[in-house]
Short mmCIF file of C-alpha atoms in Angstrom, two decimals:
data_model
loop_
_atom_site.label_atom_id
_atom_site.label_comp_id
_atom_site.label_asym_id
_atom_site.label_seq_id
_atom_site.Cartn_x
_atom_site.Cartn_y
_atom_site.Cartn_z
CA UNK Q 6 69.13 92.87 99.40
CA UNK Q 7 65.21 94.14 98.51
CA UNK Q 8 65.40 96.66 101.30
CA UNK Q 9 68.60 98.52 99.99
CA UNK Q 10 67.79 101.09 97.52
CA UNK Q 11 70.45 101.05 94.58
CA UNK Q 12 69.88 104.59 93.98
CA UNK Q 13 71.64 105.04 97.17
CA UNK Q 14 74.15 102.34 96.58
CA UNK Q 15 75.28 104.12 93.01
CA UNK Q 16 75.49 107.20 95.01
CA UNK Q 17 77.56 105.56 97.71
CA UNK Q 18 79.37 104.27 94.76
CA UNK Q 19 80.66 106.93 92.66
CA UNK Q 20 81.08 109.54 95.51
CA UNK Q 21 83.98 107.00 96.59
CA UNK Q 22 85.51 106.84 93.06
CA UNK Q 23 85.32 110.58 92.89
CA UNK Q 24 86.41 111.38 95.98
CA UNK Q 25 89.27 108.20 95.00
CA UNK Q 26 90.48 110.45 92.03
CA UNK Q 27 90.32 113.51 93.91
CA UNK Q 28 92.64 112.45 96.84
CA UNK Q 29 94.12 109.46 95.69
CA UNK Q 30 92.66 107.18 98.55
CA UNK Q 31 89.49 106.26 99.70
CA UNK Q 32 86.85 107.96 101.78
CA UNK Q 33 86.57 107.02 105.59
CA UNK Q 34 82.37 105.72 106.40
CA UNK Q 35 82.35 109.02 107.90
CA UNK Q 36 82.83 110.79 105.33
CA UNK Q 37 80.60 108.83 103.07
CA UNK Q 38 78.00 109.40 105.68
CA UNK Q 39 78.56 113.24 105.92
CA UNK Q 40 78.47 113.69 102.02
CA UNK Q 41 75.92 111.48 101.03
CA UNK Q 42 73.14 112.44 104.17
CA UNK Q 43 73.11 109.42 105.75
CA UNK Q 44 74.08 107.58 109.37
CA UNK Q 45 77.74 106.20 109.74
CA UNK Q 46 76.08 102.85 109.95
CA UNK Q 47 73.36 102.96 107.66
CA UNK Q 48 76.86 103.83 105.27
CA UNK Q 49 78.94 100.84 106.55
CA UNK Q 50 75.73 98.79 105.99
CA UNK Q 51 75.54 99.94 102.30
CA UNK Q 52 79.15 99.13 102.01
CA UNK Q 53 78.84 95.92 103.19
CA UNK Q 54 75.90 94.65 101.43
CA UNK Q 55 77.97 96.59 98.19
CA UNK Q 56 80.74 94.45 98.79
CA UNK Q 57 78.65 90.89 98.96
CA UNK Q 58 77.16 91.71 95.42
CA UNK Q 59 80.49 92.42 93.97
CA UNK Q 60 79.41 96.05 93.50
CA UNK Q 61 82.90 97.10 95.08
CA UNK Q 62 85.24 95.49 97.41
CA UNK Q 63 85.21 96.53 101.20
CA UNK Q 64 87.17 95.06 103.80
CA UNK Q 65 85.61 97.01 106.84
CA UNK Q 66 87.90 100.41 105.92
CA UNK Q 67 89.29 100.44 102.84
CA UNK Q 68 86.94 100.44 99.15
CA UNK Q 69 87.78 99.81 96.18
CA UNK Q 70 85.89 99.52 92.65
CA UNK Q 71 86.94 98.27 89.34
CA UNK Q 72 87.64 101.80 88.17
CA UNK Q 73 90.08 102.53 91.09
CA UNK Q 74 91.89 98.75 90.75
CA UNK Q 75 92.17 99.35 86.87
CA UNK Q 76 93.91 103.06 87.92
CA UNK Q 77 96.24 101.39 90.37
CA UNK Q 78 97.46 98.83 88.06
CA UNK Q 79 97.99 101.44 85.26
CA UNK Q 80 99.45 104.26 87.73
CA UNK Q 81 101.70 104.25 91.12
CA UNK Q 82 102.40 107.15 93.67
CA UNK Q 83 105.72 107.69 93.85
CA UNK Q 84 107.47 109.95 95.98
CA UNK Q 85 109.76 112.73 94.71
CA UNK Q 86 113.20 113.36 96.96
CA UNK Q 87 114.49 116.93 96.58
CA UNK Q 88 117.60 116.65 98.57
CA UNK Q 89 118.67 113.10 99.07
CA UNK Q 90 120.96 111.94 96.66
CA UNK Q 91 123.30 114.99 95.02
CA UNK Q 92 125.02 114.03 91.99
CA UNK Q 93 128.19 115.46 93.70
CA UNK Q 94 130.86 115.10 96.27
CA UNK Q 95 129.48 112.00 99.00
CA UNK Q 96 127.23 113.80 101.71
CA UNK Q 97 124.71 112.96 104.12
CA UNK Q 98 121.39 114.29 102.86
CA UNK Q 99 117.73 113.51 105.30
CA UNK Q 100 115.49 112.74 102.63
CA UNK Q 101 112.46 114.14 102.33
CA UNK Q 102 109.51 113.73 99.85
CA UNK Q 103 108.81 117.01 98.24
CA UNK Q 104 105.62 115.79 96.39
CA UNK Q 105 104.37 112.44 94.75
CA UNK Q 106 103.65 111.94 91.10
CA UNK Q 107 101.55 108.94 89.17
CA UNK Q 108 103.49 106.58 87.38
CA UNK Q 109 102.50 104.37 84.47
CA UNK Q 110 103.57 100.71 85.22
CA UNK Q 111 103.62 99.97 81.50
CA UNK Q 112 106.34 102.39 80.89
CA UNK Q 113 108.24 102.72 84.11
CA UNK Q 114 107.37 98.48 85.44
CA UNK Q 115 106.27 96.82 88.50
CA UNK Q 116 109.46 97.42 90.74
CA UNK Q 117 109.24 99.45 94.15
CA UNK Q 118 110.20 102.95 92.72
CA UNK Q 119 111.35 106.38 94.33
CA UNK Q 120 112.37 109.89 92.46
CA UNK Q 121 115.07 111.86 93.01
CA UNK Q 122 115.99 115.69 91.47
CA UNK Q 123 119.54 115.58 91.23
CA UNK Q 124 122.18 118.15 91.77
CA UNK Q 125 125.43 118.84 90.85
CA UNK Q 126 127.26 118.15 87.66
CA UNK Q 127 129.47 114.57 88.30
CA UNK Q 128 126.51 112.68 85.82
CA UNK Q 129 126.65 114.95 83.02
CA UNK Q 130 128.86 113.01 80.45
CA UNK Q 131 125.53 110.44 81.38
CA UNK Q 132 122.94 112.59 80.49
CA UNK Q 133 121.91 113.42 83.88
CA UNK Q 134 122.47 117.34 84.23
CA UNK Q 135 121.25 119.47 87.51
CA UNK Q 136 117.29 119.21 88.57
CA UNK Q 137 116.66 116.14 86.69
CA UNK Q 138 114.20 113.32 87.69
CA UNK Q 139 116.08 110.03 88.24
CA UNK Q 140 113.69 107.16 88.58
CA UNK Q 141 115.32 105.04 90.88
CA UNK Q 142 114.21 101.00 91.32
CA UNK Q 143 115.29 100.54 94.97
CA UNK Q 144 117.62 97.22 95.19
CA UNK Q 145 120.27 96.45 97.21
CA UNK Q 146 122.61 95.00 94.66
CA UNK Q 147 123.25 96.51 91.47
CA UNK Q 148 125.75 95.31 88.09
CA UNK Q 149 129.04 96.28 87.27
CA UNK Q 150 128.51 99.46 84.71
CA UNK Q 151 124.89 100.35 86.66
CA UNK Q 152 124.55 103.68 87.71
CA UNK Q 153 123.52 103.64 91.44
CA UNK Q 154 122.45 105.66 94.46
CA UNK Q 155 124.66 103.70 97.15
CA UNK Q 156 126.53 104.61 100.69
CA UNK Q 157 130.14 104.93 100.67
CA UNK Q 158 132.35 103.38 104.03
CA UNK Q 159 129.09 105.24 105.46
CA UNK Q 160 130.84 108.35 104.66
CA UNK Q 161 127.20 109.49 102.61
CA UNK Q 162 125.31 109.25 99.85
CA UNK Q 163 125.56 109.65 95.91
CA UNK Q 164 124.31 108.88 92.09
CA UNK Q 165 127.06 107.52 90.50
CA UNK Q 166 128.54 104.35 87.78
CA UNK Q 167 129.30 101.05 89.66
CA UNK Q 168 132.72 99.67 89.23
CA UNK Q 169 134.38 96.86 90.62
CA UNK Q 170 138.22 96.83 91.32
CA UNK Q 171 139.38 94.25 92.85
CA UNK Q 172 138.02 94.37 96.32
CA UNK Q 173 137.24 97.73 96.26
CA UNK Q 174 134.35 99.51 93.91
CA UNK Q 175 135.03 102.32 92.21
CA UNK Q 176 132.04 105.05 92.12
CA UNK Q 177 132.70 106.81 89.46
CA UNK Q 178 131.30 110.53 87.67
CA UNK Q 179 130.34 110.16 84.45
CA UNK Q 180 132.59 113.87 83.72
CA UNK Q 181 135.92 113.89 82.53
CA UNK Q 182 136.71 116.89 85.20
CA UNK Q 183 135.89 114.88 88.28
CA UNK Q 184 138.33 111.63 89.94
CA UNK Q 185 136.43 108.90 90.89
CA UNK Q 186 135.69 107.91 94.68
CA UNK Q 187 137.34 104.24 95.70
CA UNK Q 188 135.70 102.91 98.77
CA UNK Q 189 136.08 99.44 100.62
CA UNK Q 190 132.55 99.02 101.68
CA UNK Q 191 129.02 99.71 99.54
CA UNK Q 192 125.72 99.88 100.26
CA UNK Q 193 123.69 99.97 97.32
CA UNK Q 194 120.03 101.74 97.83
CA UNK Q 195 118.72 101.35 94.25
CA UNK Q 196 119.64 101.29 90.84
CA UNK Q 197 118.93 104.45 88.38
CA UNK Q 198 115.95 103.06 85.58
CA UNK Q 199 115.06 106.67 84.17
CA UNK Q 200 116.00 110.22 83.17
CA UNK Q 201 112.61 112.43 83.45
CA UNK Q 202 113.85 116.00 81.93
CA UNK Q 203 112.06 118.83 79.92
CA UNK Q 204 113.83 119.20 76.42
#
């Protein structure tokens, strides 16, 4: 280790946690290289030796320092769906993420999480008006009284209460205006955990 300089290696160092918190993933040896003024492998040597002295962790592509785990553990990327689930009449929507936001796991938990901005007005008695952010924990089974984003006798897809009749479960609007939708068959895709709306 005498013949690496850690002036370099600090350099090598924070450019990744700034460049980390800039794009939200680490910088390729390449890159590091190119910034920095240095050879691709004199970089991936630096990163190496880094990595044996605990100085970050390296596994041949990806780094990581403490800074960056703490950040992941605290906040997630999760995607945001524009026009998947409608809070309406059962379509079929391709979803597509519009954008991805940071989540804190302390408020929001640990479970695989997706966003979607609702439309329509069949939630409304629930709180859930048009262009809301519904956090959604994706599951495949959900409770009885759970609001849900679930397939319908593959008919499409919607945000609605779970009930159980019988065989059958009942999807129902939380507005008096609207009948509820009885289907035979369900596929649940994940269970609504959060509202996120400006008041």
């Amino acid at each position: 280790m005498r013949h690496k300089d850690p002036e370099l290696m600090r350099k090598i160092h924070d450019y990744a946690e700034e460049y980390y918190f800039s794009k939200g993933y680490s910088p390729a040896t390449s890159e590091i290289a190119a910034a920095i003024g240095i050879s691709r492998t004199t970089a991936y040597n630096y990163l190496v030796a880094m990595d044996k002295i605990d100085m970050i962790d390296y596994d041949g592509k990806l780094i990581s320092t403490e800074r960056m785990r703490k950040s992941s553990e605290i906040n997630r990327s999760v995607g945001i769906y524009d026009t998947a689930i409608p809070c309406g009449e059962l379509e079929t929507i391709e979803a597509a993420v519009s954008e991805y936001v940071d989540l804190p796991a302390s408020i929001f938990g640990n479970g695989e999480l997706f966003i979607l901005r609702t439309r329509g007005e069949s939630m409304i008695d629930a709180g859930i008006e048009p262009g809301d952010l519904v956090v959604i924990e994706k599951k495949e089974t959900a409770s009885e009284g759970d609001i849900v984003v679930a397939l319908g006798d593959n008919t499409g897809n919607s945000l609605k209460r779970l009930i159980k009749k019988g065989s059958k479960y009942i999807l129902h609007p939380e507005n008096k205006d609207m009948e509820d939708i009885t289907v035979n068959h369900l596929e649940i895709q994940g269970v609504a955990r959060f509202v996120i709306k400006r008041i």
